[in-house]
Amino acid sequence: MGISKDDFQAWYDAGTGGKSKIVVVGKVTEIDGSSTTLVRAEPQGINPHVLMLKIHVEPYKGLFSPHIAFEKEIRYEEPAEKEAFTDVNIKSKEGSFTLKVDFISR
């Protein structure tokens, strides 16, 4: 599974009732029946303005894994005040990259 910074975006959603959240969306390729999610990394880094996430891949648990590959959208959301995070760092087995957070709600 290869990941590319070009396939990910991060932004603030103003939400309803004044409850804003940060949203991170990206595309990954799942292979052989695995399941991929985007989760908050623990521990977080030393800079409180950088949200640290990691790509978690759960291997297929059946007896015979299907030999397939398909593109999937993964998403992470968390309540956050606008401008609480300026960047999002995403880590996977292949490495990591950092995205700037778009301050324009979508």
Coordinates of C-alpha atoms in Angstrom, one line a residue:
M1 CA 0.0 0.0 0.0
G2 CA 1.6 3.2 -1.1
I3 CA 0.5 6.6 0.2
S4 CA 1.0 10.0 -1.3
K5 CA 0.7 13.4 0.2
D6 CA -1.1 14.5 -2.9
D7 CA -4.0 12.2 -2.0
F8 CA -4.7 13.8 1.4
Q9 CA -6.3 17.0 2.5
A10 CA -7.0 18.7 5.9
W11 CA -9.5 21.4 6.7
Y12 CA -11.8 22.9 9.4
D13 CA -15.5 22.3 9.2
A14 CA -17.5 25.0 10.9
G15 CA -20.2 22.5 11.7
T16 CA -23.6 23.3 13.2
G17 CA -24.2 25.2 16.4
G18 CA -20.7 26.6 16.5
K19 CA -19.0 23.2 17.0
S20 CA -16.1 23.1 14.7
K21 CA -13.9 20.1 13.8
I22 CA -10.8 19.3 11.9
V23 CA -11.3 16.9 9.0
V24 CA -8.6 14.9 7.3
V25 CA -9.4 12.8 4.2
G26 CA -7.2 10.7 1.9
K27 CA -7.1 7.9 -0.5
V28 CA -5.2 4.6 0.0
T29 CA -5.1 1.3 -1.8
E30 CA -6.1 -1.7 0.3
I31 CA -4.7 -5.1 -0.7
D32 CA -5.6 -8.7 0.0
G33 CA -8.7 -7.9 2.2
S34 CA -6.9 -5.6 4.7
S35 CA -8.8 -2.8 6.4
T36 CA -7.2 0.7 6.6
T37 CA -8.1 3.5 9.0
L38 CA -6.7 6.9 10.0
V39 CA -6.2 7.2 13.8
R40 CA -4.7 9.7 16.2
A41 CA -1.1 8.8 17.1
E42 CA -0.2 8.4 20.7
P43 CA 1.8 10.1 22.0
Q44 CA 1.3 13.4 20.2
G45 CA 4.4 15.4 19.3
I46 CA 5.8 18.3 21.2
N47 CA 4.2 20.9 19.0
P48 CA 0.5 21.3 20.0
H49 CA -0.3 22.9 16.7
V50 CA 0.6 19.7 14.7
L51 CA -2.0 16.9 14.8
M52 CA -0.2 13.6 14.6
L53 CA -2.1 10.8 12.8
K54 CA -1.1 7.3 11.6
I55 CA -2.4 5.0 9.0
H56 CA -3.4 1.8 10.7
V57 CA -3.7 -1.4 8.5
E58 CA -5.6 -4.4 9.9
P59 CA -4.7 -7.5 8.0
Y60 CA -7.4 -9.8 6.7
K61 CA -8.5 -12.3 9.3
G62 CA -10.1 -14.9 7.2
L63 CA -8.6 -18.3 6.3
F64 CA -7.8 -17.3 2.6
S65 CA -7.2 -13.7 1.9
P66 CA -8.7 -12.4 -1.3
H67 CA -6.2 -11.3 -3.9
I68 CA -7.7 -7.9 -4.7
A69 CA -6.6 -4.3 -4.5
F70 CA -8.9 -1.3 -4.5
E71 CA -8.8 2.4 -3.7
K72 CA -10.5 3.5 -0.6
E73 CA -11.2 6.9 1.0
I74 CA -10.2 7.1 4.7
R75 CA -11.3 9.9 7.0
Y76 CA -10.5 11.3 10.4
E77 CA -12.5 13.9 12.3
E78 CA -12.0 15.4 15.7
P79 CA -13.7 18.4 17.5
A80 CA -11.3 21.3 17.4
E81 CA -11.4 25.0 17.6
K82 CA -10.5 26.7 14.3
E83 CA -6.8 27.3 14.0
A84 CA -6.0 24.9 16.9
F85 CA -3.9 22.9 14.4
T86 CA -1.9 24.4 11.6
D87 CA -0.5 21.2 10.3
V88 CA -1.3 17.4 10.2
N89 CA 1.5 14.9 10.2
I90 CA 0.5 11.5 8.8
K91 CA 2.7 8.4 9.4
S92 CA 2.7 5.0 7.8
K93 CA 5.0 2.1 7.4
E94 CA 6.5 3.7 4.3
G95 CA 7.3 7.0 6.0
S96 CA 5.5 10.2 6.9
F97 CA 4.4 13.6 5.5
T98 CA 2.9 16.8 6.7
L99 CA -0.1 18.7 5.4
K100 CA -1.0 22.3 5.9
V101 CA -4.6 22.7 7.3
D102 CA -6.9 24.7 5.1
F103 CA -8.7 27.3 7.2
I104 CA -11.5 27.7 4.7
S105 CA -14.5 25.5 5.7
R106 CA -15.8 23.1 3.1

